[in-house]
Amino acid sequence: MISDLHFMTIAEASALIRARQLSPVELTRNFLDRIAALDAQLNAYILPLADRALAEAKQAEAEIAGGRYKGPLHGIPIGLKDIYNTAGIATTGHSALFRDHVPTEDAFTVALLREAGAITLGKLSTWEFAIGGASFDLPWPPARNPWNTAREPGGSSSGSGAAVAAGLAMAAMGTDTGGSIRGPASWCGISGLKPTYGYLSRRGILPLSPSLDHAGPMCWTSEDCALMMQVLARHDPQDAASAIVPPVDFVAALGGDLNGVRIGVPRHFFETDLTCEPDVLAAFEASLDVFRSLGATVIDVTLSPLGLFTDVNGLITAAEAYAIHQEWLQKTPHLYGERCRLRIMAGAFVSAADYVNAQRERARLVQEVTAVMAGCDLLMMPTRQMTAPELGDYDSSAGPSLTRPFNMTGFPALSLCNGFDRNGLPTSLQIAGRPFEDSFVLKAGNAYEKATSFRSLRPTLAAPSLAAD
Amino acid sequence: MDEISFAARVAATGLRPKPEDMPKLEALVKDMDRAASLVRGPRSYAEEPLSAFRLPTP
């Protein structure tokens, strides 16, 4: 008898589904029951899709019973950040402006997940249009952190992080323009990959800053992120940024050891460019010791100040977001919440010259990081300098950000859980790699997770109706 | 930047922020102006934007 179906990883569940020892219908029902019982505490979902999910699960079960097993995502229940277009289903961006927006087509990545047999449990909370912060002036409440519901889950993929950590989805899709996958992965204690820019299609995702927007998976483990990437990493001829690269077996690439791997640590990012909480620093140093024990070597590297990466990212995001929202902000500003409205309005004040210069500085920073990574295979640092703050207190526009350098460069970056602070909140490690070496980043993350015990601890949510489970 | 000139900048954008939005918006714009001052200056073609215009090769 399998207990805690909702806390299984994709790797575990898919092996049982393939062997016909686990029913996708039973698995999906389990998640839907939990969403019904627990999500009022978390607000992870804007729109659960119970009937549709059950229908999809029954179809998956019939296909598998008929010998048409599609692969590791077949029958796996997932959630979608509500900026991913879903045909015939509202895609709101968590905004009154898009409350009635019902796309006619799935996002390219959503279509890939459906083809692979994944079950869509529902649409997940986000910061409004993936920017700003947790807001209380929107049609839906902000998501909360399952480790402590008074705390931020991080954003903008806030519902995605909360749902995966709490066992309300086995995986979720997020997007990341300045840290919106890795931030919630960090504070919710899960694994979230911002892939290399161009690896995953952006088509059919509500845009924020097209030259910085990345789609990516959010899962309990790096291994599960690899299973998702196996399906998601496909060229999309209708996305101008979509890369054409040789196919990679992300799952096979998880194998092998880390002997001789060189890890570069830009210590100034988190020792002088901003202030880290002591528990975050201690967890980071302990993580490096784990990698040393796995055969890696650690060297210090120097990059431009973290604040410069952050500022250039901020200029580009503001200008590009305003280009998208200009007409709506001029005509219907009252349909935005305050935090999103002000952040995007600020983009009206970035001149064309400053935007071009920001993109040119970005090119210089890419060259700089490329040169540094000629001498090391991975970069590591904390994902966030602190653990989850009180809900509503986090201002994503304030101060240097450890995640933005990898939106700027487009290099792949993974956030994973590397411990817990004195209050029981997750700390996090960020692992970045060279362009299109996402599989190597995931291999390092997987090795770390296998060598440590942090994947064995889940948040506990009180639920009288499930207390006897 | 004083309050009057910021109001003029706002008017030039065609935006109509609420009066209570103005102090927060001005603070955000000040930070944006500071960031912009860091990226100005002469640059070579090696520092073209990543989205540089490129035609498909035959």
Short mmCIF file of N, CA and C in Angstrom, two decimals, chain B residues 1-53:
data_model
loop_
_atom_site.label_atom_id
_atom_site.label_comp_id
_atom_site.label_asym_id
_atom_site.label_seq_id
_atom_site.Cartn_x
_atom_site.Cartn_y
_atom_site.Cartn_z
N MET B 1 15.58 65.70 -9.06
CA MET B 1 14.42 66.11 -9.87
C MET B 1 13.33 66.62 -8.92
N ASP B 2 12.84 67.85 -9.16
CA ASP B 2 11.83 68.35 -8.23
C ASP B 2 10.44 67.84 -8.63
N GLU B 3 9.48 68.12 -7.75
CA GLU B 3 8.15 67.53 -7.91
C GLU B 3 7.47 68.00 -9.18
N ILE B 4 7.67 69.28 -9.52
CA ILE B 4 7.00 69.85 -10.69
C ILE B 4 7.53 69.20 -11.96
N SER B 5 8.83 69.10 -12.07
CA SER B 5 9.37 68.53 -13.30
C SER B 5 9.03 67.04 -13.40
N PHE B 6 8.92 66.38 -12.28
CA PHE B 6 8.51 64.97 -12.38
C PHE B 6 7.07 64.88 -12.88
N ALA B 7 6.23 65.76 -12.41
CA ALA B 7 4.85 65.78 -12.90
C ALA B 7 4.82 66.03 -14.40
N ALA B 8 5.72 66.88 -14.88
CA ALA B 8 5.77 67.14 -16.33
C ALA B 8 6.22 65.89 -17.08
N ARG B 9 7.18 65.18 -16.51
CA ARG B 9 7.63 63.93 -17.16
C ARG B 9 6.48 62.93 -17.22
N VAL B 10 5.75 62.86 -16.14
CA VAL B 10 4.61 61.93 -16.12
C VAL B 10 3.60 62.31 -17.20
N ALA B 11 3.30 63.59 -17.28
CA ALA B 11 2.31 64.05 -18.26
C ALA B 11 2.75 63.70 -19.67
N ALA B 12 4.06 63.79 -19.93
CA ALA B 12 4.57 63.51 -21.27
C ALA B 12 4.39 62.05 -21.67
N THR B 13 4.26 61.17 -20.69
CA THR B 13 4.09 59.74 -21.01
C THR B 13 2.65 59.40 -21.39
N GLY B 14 1.73 60.29 -21.10
CA GLY B 14 0.33 59.96 -21.35
C GLY B 14 -0.29 59.13 -20.24
N LEU B 15 0.49 58.86 -19.19
CA LEU B 15 -0.03 58.10 -18.05
C LEU B 15 -0.77 59.03 -17.10
N ARG B 16 -1.74 58.48 -16.40
CA ARG B 16 -2.48 59.27 -15.42
C ARG B 16 -2.49 58.55 -14.07
N PRO B 17 -1.32 58.47 -13.44
CA PRO B 17 -1.29 57.77 -12.14
C PRO B 17 -2.13 58.50 -11.11
N LYS B 18 -2.63 57.73 -10.14
CA LYS B 18 -3.39 58.36 -9.06
C LYS B 18 -2.45 59.27 -8.27
N PRO B 19 -2.98 60.33 -7.70
CA PRO B 19 -2.10 61.23 -6.91
C PRO B 19 -1.33 60.47 -5.84
N GLU B 20 -2.00 59.49 -5.23
CA GLU B 20 -1.31 58.75 -4.17
C GLU B 20 -0.22 57.82 -4.72
N ASP B 21 -0.24 57.57 -6.03
CA ASP B 21 0.81 56.75 -6.65
C ASP B 21 2.11 57.54 -6.85
N MET B 22 1.99 58.87 -6.91
CA MET B 22 3.12 59.68 -7.38
C MET B 22 4.40 59.52 -6.56
N PRO B 23 4.35 59.55 -5.23
CA PRO B 23 5.63 59.43 -4.50
C PRO B 23 6.33 58.09 -4.77
N LYS B 24 5.57 57.00 -4.80
CA LYS B 24 6.19 55.69 -5.05
C LYS B 24 6.71 55.62 -6.48
N LEU B 25 5.95 56.15 -7.42
CA LEU B 25 6.39 56.13 -8.81
C LEU B 25 7.66 56.97 -8.97
N GLU B 26 7.70 58.11 -8.33
CA GLU B 26 8.88 58.96 -8.44
C GLU B 26 10.10 58.24 -7.86
N ALA B 27 9.92 57.53 -6.76
CA ALA B 27 11.04 56.80 -6.17
C ALA B 27 11.54 55.71 -7.14
N LEU B 28 10.60 55.01 -7.77
CA LEU B 28 10.99 53.97 -8.73
C LEU B 28 11.74 54.60 -9.92
N VAL B 29 11.25 55.73 -10.38
CA VAL B 29 11.88 56.38 -11.54
C VAL B 29 13.26 56.92 -11.16
N LYS B 30 13.38 57.44 -9.97
CA LYS B 30 14.71 57.91 -9.51
C LYS B 30 15.71 56.77 -9.55
N ASP B 31 15.27 55.60 -9.09
CA ASP B 31 16.16 54.44 -9.09
C ASP B 31 16.49 54.03 -10.53
N MET B 32 15.52 54.14 -11.40
CA MET B 32 15.73 53.81 -12.81
C MET B 32 16.73 54.79 -13.43
N ASP B 33 16.59 56.08 -13.10
CA ASP B 33 17.52 57.09 -13.61
C ASP B 33 18.95 56.80 -13.12
N ARG B 34 19.05 56.40 -11.87
CA ARG B 34 20.38 56.06 -11.33
C ARG B 34 20.97 54.88 -12.09
N ALA B 35 20.14 53.86 -12.34
CA ALA B 35 20.62 52.67 -13.07
C ALA B 35 21.04 53.06 -14.50
N ALA B 36 20.25 53.92 -15.12
CA ALA B 36 20.55 54.31 -16.51
C ALA B 36 21.88 55.04 -16.60
N SER B 37 22.21 55.81 -15.57
CA SER B 37 23.46 56.56 -15.62
C SER B 37 24.68 55.64 -15.65
N LEU B 38 24.49 54.39 -15.23
CA LEU B 38 25.60 53.44 -15.20
C LEU B 38 25.90 52.83 -16.57
N VAL B 39 24.98 52.91 -17.49
CA VAL B 39 25.17 52.19 -18.77
C VAL B 39 25.45 53.14 -19.94
N ARG B 40 25.50 54.44 -19.65
CA ARG B 40 25.76 55.40 -20.74
C ARG B 40 27.24 55.45 -21.06
N GLY B 41 27.55 55.76 -22.32
CA GLY B 41 28.95 55.87 -22.72
C GLY B 41 29.19 55.18 -24.03
N PRO B 42 30.35 55.43 -24.64
CA PRO B 42 30.65 54.85 -25.95
C PRO B 42 30.85 53.33 -25.85
N ARG B 43 30.39 52.63 -26.85
CA ARG B 43 30.54 51.16 -26.85
C ARG B 43 30.89 50.69 -28.26
N SER B 44 31.59 49.56 -28.34
CA SER B 44 32.00 49.04 -29.64
C SER B 44 30.94 48.11 -30.21
N TYR B 45 31.14 47.70 -31.45
CA TYR B 45 30.22 46.74 -32.06
C TYR B 45 30.27 45.39 -31.34
N ALA B 46 31.33 45.17 -30.58
CA ALA B 46 31.40 43.91 -29.80
C ALA B 46 30.36 43.91 -28.69
N GLU B 47 29.83 45.07 -28.41
CA GLU B 47 28.82 45.17 -27.36
C GLU B 47 27.45 45.50 -27.93
N GLU B 48 27.18 44.98 -29.09
CA GLU B 48 25.84 45.13 -29.66
C GLU B 48 24.83 44.40 -28.79
N PRO B 49 23.60 44.87 -28.80
CA PRO B 49 22.57 44.13 -28.04
C PRO B 49 22.47 42.68 -28.49
N LEU B 50 22.06 41.83 -27.59
CA LEU B 50 21.94 40.41 -27.93
C LEU B 50 20.91 40.21 -29.03
N SER B 51 19.97 41.12 -29.11
CA SER B 51 18.92 40.99 -30.11
C SER B 51 19.29 41.72 -31.40
N ALA B 52 20.60 41.81 -31.66
CA ALA B 52 21.06 42.54 -32.85
C ALA B 52 20.36 42.02 -34.10
N PHE B 53 20.10 42.94 -35.00
CA PHE B 53 19.42 42.59 -36.26
C PHE B 53 20.28 41.61 -37.06
#
